[in-house]
Coordinates of C-alpha atoms and ligand atoms in Angstrom, one line a residue:
X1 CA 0.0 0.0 0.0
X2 CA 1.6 3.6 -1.3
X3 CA 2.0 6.1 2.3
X4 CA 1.5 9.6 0.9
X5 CA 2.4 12.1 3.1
X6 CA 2.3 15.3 1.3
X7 CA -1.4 17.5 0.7
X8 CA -3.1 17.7 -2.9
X9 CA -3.4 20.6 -3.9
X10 CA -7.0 21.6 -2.6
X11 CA -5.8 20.7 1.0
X12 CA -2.7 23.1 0.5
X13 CA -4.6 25.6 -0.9
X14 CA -8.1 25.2 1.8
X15 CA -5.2 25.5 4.8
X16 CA -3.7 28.7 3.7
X17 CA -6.5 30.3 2.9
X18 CA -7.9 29.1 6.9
X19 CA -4.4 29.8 7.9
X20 CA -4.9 33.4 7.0
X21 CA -8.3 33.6 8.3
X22 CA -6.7 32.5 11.4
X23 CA -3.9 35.2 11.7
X24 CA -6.0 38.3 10.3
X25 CA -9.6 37.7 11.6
X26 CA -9.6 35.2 14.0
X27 CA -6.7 35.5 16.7
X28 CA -6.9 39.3 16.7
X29 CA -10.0 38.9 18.4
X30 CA -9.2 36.0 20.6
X31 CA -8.5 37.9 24.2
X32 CA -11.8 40.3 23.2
X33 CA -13.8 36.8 23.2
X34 CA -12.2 35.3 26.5
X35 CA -12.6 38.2 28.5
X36 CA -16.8 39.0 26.8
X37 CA -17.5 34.9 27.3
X38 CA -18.4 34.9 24.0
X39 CA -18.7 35.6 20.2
X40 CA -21.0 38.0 18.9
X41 CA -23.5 36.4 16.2
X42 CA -22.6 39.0 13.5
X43 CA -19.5 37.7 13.5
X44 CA -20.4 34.2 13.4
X45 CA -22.8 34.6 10.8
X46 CA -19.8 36.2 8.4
X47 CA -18.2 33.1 9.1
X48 CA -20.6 30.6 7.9
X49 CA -21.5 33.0 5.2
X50 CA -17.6 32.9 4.1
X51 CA -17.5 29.0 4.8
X52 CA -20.4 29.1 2.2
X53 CA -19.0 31.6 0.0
X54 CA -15.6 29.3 -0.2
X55 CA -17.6 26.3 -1.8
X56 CA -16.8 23.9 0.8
X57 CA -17.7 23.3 4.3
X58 CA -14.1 24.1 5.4
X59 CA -14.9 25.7 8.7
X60 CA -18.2 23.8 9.8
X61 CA -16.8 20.2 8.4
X62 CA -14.6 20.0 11.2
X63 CA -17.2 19.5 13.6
X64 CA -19.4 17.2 11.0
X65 CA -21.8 18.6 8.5
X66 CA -21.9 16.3 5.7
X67 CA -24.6 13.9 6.3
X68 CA -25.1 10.8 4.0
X69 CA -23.6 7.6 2.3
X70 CA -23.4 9.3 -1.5
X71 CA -21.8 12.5 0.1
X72 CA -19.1 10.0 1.7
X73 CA -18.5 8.6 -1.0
X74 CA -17.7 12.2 -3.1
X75 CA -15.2 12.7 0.0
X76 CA -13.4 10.3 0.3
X77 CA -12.7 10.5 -3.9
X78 CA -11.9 14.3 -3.2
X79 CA -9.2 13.6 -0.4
X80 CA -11.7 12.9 2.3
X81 CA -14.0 15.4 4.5
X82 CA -11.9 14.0 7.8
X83 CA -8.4 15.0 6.7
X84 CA -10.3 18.3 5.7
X85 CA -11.3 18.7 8.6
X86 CA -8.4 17.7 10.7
X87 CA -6.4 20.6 8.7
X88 CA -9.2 23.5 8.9
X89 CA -9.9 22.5 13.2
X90 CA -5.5 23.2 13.6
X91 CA -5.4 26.4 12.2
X92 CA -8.8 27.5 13.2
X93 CA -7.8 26.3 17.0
X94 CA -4.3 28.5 16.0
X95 CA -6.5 31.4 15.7
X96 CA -9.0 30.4 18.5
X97 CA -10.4 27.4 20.1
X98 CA -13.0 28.6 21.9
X99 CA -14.0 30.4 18.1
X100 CA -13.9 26.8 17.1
X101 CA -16.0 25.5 19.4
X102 CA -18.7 28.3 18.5
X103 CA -19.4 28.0 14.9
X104 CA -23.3 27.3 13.8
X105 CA -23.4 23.5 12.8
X106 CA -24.4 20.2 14.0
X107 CA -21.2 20.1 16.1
X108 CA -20.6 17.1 17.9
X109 CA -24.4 15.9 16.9
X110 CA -23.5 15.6 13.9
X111 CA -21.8 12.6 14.2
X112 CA -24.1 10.4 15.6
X113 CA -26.9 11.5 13.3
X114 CA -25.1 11.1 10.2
X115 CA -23.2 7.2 11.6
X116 CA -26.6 6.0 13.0
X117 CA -29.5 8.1 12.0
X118 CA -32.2 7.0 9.0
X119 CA -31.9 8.9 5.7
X120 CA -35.5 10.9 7.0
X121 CA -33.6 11.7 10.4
X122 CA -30.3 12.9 8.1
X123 CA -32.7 15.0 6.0
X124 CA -34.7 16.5 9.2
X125 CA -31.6 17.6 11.0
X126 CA -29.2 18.8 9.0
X127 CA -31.8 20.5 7.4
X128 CA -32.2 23.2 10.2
X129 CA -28.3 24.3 9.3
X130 CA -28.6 25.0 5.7
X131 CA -30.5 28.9 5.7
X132 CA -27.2 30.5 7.0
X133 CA -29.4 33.8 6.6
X134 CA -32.0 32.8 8.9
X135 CA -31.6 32.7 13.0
X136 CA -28.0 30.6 13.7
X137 CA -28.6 27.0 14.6
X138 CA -26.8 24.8 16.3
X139 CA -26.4 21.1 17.6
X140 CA -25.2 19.1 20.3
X141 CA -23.8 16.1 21.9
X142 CA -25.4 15.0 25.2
X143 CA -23.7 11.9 26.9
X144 CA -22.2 12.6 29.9
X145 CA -23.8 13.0 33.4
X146 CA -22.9 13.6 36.9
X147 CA -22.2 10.3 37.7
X148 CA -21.0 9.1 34.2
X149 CA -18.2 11.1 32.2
X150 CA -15.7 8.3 31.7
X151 CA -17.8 5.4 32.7
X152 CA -20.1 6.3 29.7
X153 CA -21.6 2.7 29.7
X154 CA -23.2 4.2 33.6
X155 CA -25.6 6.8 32.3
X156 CA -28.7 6.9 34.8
X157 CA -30.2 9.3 32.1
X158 CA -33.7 7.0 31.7
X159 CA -36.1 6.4 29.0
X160 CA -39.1 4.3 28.4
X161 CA -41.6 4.0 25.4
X162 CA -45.6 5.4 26.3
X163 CA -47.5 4.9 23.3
X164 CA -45.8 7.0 20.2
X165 CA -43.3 8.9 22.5
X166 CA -40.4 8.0 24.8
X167 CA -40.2 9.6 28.3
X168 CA -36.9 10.8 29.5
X169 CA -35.7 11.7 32.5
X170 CA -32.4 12.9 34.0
X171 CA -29.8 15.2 33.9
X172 CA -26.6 15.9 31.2
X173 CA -23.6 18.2 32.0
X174 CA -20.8 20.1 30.2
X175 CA -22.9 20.1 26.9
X176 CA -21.0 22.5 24.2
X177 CA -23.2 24.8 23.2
X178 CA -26.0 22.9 24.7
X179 CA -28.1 25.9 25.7
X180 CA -28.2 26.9 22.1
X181 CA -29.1 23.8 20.4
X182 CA -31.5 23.6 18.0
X183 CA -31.5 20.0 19.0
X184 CA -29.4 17.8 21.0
X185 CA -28.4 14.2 21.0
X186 CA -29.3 12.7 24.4
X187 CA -28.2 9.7 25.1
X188 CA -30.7 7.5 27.5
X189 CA -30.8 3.9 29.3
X190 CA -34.0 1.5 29.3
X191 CA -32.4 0.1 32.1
X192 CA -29.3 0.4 33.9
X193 CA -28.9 -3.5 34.4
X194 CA -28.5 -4.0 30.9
X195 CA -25.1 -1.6 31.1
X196 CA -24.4 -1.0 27.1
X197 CA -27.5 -3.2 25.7
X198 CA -30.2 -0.4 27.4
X199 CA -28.9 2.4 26.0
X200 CA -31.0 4.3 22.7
X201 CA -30.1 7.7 21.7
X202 CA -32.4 10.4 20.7
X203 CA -32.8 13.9 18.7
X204 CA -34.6 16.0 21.3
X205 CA -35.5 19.1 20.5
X206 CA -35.5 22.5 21.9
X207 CA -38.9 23.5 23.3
X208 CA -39.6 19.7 23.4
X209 CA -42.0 20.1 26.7
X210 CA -40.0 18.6 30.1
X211 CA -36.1 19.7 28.2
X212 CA -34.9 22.7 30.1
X213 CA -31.6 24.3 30.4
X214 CA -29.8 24.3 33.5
X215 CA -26.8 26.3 35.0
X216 CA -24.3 27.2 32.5
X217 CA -20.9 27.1 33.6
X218 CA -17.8 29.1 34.3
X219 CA -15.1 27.6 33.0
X220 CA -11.1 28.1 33.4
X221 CA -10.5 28.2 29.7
X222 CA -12.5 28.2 25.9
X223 CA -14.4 30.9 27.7
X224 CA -16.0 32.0 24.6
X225 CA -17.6 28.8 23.5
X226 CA -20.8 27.8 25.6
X227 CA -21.2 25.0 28.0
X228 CA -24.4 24.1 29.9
X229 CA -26.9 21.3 31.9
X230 CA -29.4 20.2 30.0
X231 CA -32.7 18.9 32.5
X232 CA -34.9 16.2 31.2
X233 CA -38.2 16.7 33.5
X234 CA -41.0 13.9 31.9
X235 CA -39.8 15.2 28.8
X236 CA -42.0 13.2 26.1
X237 CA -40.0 12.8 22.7
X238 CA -41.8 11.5 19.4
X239 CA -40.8 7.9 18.4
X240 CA -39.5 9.3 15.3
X241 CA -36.8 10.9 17.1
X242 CA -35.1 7.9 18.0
X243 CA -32.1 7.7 16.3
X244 CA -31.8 4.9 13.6
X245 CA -35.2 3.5 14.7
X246 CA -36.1 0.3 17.0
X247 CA -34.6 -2.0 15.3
X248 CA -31.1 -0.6 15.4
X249 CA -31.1 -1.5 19.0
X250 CA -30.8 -5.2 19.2
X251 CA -27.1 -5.7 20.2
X252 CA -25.7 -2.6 22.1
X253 CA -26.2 -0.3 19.2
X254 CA -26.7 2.8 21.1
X255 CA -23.7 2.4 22.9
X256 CA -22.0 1.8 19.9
X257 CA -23.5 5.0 18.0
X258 CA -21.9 7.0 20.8
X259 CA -18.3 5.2 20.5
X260 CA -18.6 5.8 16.8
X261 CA -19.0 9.2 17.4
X262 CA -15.8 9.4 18.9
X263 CA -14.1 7.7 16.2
X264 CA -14.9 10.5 14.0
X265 CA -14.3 13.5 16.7
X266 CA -11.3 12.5 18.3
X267 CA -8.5 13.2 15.6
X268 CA -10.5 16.8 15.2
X269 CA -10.4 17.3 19.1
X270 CA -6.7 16.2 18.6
X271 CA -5.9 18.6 15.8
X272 CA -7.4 21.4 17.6
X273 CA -4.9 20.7 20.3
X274 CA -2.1 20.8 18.2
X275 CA -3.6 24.1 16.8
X276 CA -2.6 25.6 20.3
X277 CA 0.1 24.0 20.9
X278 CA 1.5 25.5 18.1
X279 CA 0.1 28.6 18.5
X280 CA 2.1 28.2 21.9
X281 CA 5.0 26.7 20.5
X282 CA 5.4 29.7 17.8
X283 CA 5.4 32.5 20.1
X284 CA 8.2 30.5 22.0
X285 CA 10.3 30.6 18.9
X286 CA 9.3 34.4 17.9
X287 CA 10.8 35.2 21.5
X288 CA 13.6 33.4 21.4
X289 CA 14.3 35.2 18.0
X290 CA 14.1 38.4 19.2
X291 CA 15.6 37.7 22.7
X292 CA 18.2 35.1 22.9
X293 CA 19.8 34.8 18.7
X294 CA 22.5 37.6 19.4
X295 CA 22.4 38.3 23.3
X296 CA 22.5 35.4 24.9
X297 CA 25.5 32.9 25.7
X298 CA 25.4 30.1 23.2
X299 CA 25.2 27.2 26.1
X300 CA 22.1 28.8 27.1
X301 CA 20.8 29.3 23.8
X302 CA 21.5 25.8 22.8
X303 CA 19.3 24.2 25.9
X304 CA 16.4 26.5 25.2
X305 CA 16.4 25.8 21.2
X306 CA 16.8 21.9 22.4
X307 CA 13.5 22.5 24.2
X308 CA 11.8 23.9 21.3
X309 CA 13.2 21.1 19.3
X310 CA 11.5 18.5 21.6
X311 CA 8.0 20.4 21.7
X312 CA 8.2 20.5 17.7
X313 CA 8.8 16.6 17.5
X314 CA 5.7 15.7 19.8
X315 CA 3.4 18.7 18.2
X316 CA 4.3 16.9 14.8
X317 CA 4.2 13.3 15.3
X318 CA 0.4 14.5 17.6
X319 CA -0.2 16.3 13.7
X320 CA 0.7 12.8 11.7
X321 CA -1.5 10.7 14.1
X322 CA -4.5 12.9 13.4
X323 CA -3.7 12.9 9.4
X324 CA -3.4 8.9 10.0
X325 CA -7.0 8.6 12.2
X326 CA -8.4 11.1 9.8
X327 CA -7.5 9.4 6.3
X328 CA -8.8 5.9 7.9
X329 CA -12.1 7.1 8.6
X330 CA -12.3 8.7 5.2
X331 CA -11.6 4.8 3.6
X332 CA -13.8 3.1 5.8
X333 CA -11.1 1.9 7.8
X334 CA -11.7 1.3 11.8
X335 CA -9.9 3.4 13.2
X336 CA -10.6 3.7 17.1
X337 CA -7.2 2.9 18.3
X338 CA -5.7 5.1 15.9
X339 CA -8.3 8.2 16.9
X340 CA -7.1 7.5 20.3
X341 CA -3.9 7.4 19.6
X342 CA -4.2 11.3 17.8
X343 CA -6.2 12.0 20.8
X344 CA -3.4 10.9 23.4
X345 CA -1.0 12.3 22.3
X346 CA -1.6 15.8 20.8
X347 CA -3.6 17.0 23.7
X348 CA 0.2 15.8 26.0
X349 CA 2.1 17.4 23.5
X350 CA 0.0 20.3 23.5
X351 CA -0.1 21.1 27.2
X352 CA 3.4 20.2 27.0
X353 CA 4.0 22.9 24.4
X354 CA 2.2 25.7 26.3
X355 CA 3.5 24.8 29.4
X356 CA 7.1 25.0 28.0
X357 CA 6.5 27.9 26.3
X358 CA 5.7 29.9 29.5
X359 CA 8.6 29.2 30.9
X360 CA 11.1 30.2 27.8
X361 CA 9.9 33.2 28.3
X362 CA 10.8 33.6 31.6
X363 CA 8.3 35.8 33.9
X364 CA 7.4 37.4 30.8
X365 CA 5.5 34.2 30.2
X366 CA 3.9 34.3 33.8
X367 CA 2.9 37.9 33.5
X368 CA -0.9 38.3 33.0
X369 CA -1.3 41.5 31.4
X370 CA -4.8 42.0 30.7
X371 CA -4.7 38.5 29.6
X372 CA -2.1 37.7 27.1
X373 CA -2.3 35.1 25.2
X374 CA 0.0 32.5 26.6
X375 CA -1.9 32.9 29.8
X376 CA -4.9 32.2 27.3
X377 CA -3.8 29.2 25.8
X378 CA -2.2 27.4 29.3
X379 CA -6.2 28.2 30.3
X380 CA -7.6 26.8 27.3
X381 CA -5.4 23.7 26.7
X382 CA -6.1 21.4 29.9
X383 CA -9.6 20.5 28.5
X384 CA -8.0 18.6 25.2
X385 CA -7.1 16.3 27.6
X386 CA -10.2 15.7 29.3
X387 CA -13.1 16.3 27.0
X388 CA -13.9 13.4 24.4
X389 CA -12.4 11.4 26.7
X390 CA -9.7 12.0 29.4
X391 CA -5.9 11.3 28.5
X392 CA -6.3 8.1 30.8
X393 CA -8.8 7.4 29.5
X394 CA -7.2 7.0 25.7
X395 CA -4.5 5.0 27.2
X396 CA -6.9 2.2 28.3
X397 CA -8.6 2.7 24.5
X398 CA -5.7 2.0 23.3
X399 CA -3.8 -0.7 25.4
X400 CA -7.2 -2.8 25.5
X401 CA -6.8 -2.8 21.2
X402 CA -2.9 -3.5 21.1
X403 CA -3.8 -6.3 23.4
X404 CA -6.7 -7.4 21.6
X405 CA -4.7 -6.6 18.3
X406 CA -1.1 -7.6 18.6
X407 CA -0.8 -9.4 15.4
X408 CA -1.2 -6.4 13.6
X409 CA 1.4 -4.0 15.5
Ligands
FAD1 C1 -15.4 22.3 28.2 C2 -16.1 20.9 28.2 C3 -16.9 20.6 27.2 C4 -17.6 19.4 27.2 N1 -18.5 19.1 26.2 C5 -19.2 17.9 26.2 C6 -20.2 17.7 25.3 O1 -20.5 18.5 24.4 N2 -21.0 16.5 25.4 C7 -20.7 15.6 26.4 O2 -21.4 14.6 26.5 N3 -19.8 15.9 27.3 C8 -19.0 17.0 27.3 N4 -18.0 17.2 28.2 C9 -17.8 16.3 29.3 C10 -16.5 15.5 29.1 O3 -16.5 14.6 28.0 C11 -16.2 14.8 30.4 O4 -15.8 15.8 31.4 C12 -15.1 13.7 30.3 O5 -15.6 12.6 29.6 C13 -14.6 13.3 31.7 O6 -15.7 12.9 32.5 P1 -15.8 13.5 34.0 O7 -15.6 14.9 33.9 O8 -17.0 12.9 34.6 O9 -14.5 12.9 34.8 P2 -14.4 11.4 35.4 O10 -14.9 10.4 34.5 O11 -15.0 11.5 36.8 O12 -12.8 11.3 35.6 C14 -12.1 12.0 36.6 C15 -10.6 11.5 36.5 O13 -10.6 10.0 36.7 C16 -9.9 9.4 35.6 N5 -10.6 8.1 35.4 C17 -11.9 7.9 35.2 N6 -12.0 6.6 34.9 C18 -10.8 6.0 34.9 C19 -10.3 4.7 34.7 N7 -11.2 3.7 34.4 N8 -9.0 4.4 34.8 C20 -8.1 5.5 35.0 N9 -8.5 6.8 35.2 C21 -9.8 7.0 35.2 C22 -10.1 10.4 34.5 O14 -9.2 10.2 33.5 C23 -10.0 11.7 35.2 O15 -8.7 12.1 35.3 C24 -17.3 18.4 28.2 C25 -16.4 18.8 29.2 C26 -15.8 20.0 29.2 C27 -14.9 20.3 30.4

């Protein structure tokens, strides 16, 4: 099998065109964002508009837009939509994660919908995201719960069927932009003794009667993009709404439609990491530049440059996993160690990166002043390495595969 490593064309050109989005439009307003906890819609709207205006869904695609088996198929014969979108999520994430995170789309619902839901579904949901002129719409991922953020096969989150509806009741939290959601997917057990078996996932609906939003939170970084509760009170959701219909069900296909998920989001979540890290890791370099090329004692300036050396290795082998994850899904390979894997190791590197980055700087690097960005990015990195599934949490991913797998290694 022929390994190609360099980008067609398209790619090159989609990535500097982002690229400079990123530098001119994006980051300039980064800081504004984080301090304001968010992104005026204006702005966001001139985003999707551009998105649209550039032919492609450069910037939404990296959080899932395309929907169904035909559209795959153009994809993948174009290059893919995942290694798209694994190149558009670094640089947008260079320019801002938290702007990222905020872009009108299905988001992390999309996903789901398009691995598990029917061709009605596809058509019904995605549907809601194509008038870019209209109100913004978004959509969203609902999985984890008080009691079940790594243990995802514990969700208490309940559901049973009452004549053409399903009646849920519980509680999801950390939802990306889960307040704004046109719809969310929530995932639901018919009983918790049945661990993955019981569990169905749904499309619920804002103003679905019993769905209410709870607190939304303050968090330590990615303060622009939105994260909330989401309450399910009674709420009654039409049978219809049941992702991939009843028979999908039979042998733990719920749990599987939110694993699948993952397969797909986990190379972008670990792309956007190496977006910061970057960002991180070129400010380090800029600095070193202007401080240490001519005045600084050679010894000196060779340890630092060996620390940059070692934060561009990790940042670029984190890049190649995601290209690798990314290319597999767009052949139809499996690719959930590999996703892990990205995953794993770009959000390490990327902490890694900021963290490092701080201290070439010296106190310079320590200095808040009205929020600089490295303060910014050391906020906003931690979460790569928890949301989408913790850093340990990978590791276990991928050990239980090698293990299960070691003819192929
Ligand atoms: C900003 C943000 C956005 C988010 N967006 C979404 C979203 O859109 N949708 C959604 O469903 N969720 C979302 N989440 C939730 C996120 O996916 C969970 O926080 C994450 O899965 C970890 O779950 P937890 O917080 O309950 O931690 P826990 O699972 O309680 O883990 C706590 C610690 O224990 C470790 N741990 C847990 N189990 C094991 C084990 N078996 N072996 C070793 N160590 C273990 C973990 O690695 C971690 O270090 C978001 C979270 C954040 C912070």
């Amino acid at each position: 099998m022929a390994i190609e490593f360099s980008l067609g064309k398209k790619h090159l050109e989609m990535r500097e065109g982002i690229r400079a989005l990123a530098k001119n439009v994006i980051r300039p307003q980064a800081l504004a964002w984080d301090r304001e906890g968010g992104i005026p819609e204006d702005f966001l709207r001139n985003m999707a508009r551009m998105a649209t205006s550039m032919g492609s869904n450069a910037m939404r695609s990296g959080l899932g837009e395309d929907d169904d088996k035909k559209n795959e198929e153009k994809s993948r014969a174009k290059g893919g939509g995942n290694l798209f979108g694994v190149l558009a999520s670094e640089e947008l994430a260079w320019g801002d994660g938290g702007f990222l995170l905020c872009l009108p789309g299905p988001g992390l619902g999309g996903p789901p919908v398009r691995a598990s839901g029917t061709p009605e579904q596809k058509k019904r949901f995605f549907e809601v995201f194509q008038d870019i002129e209209g109100p913004l719409k978004w959509g969203a991922y609902g999985l984890t719960e008080p009691a079940a953020g790594s243990d995802v096969a514990g969700i208490r989150t309940s559901c049973r069927k009452d004549g053409k509806h399903w009646v849920l009741n519980g509680r999801k939290c950390y939802i990306t932009n889960g307040a704004r959601a046109s719809w969310t997917v929530i995932f639901a057990t018919i009983d918790p003794g049945l661990g993955r078996a019981g569990h169905r996932a749904f499309v619920v609906e804002k103003g679905t009667p019993g769905f209410a939003v709870g607190r939304i939170e303050e968090k330590m970084g990615l303060r622009a993009s939105e994260t909330a509760e989401l309450v399910l009170e009674d709420c009654r959701v039409p049978e219809e709404n049941l992702l991939g219909g009843e028979e999908k069900y039979v042998s733990k296909e719920g749990f599987m439609t939110a694993m699948k998920t993952f397969d797909n989001t986990r190379p972008l979540v670990g792309a956007m990491a190496c977006g910061i890290g970057r960002a991180a890791y070129d400010y380090a370099c800029d600095f070193v530049k202007d401080n240490y090329v001519l005045s600084r004692p050679i010894p000196r300036y060779a340890a630092i440059v060996e620390r940059l050396a070692k934060v561009g290795r990790s940042l670029d082998a984190a890049r190649t996993l995601t290209w690798r994850a990314a290319w597999m899904a767009d052949n139809g390979l499996a690719n959930a160690k590999e996703a892990s894997m990205s995953k794993a190791l770009a959000g390490q590197a990327a902490i890694r990166a900021c963290i490092e980055a701080i201290e070439i700087c010296g106190a310079e690097g320590s200095i808040a002043r009205d929020h600089q960005l490295l303060e910014k990015w050391f906020r906003d990195i931690k979460v790569y390495d928890i949301f989408e599934g913790t850093g340990q949490i990978q590791r276990i991913v991928i050990s239980k595969r090698l293990i299960s797998d070691l003819k192929s290694f």
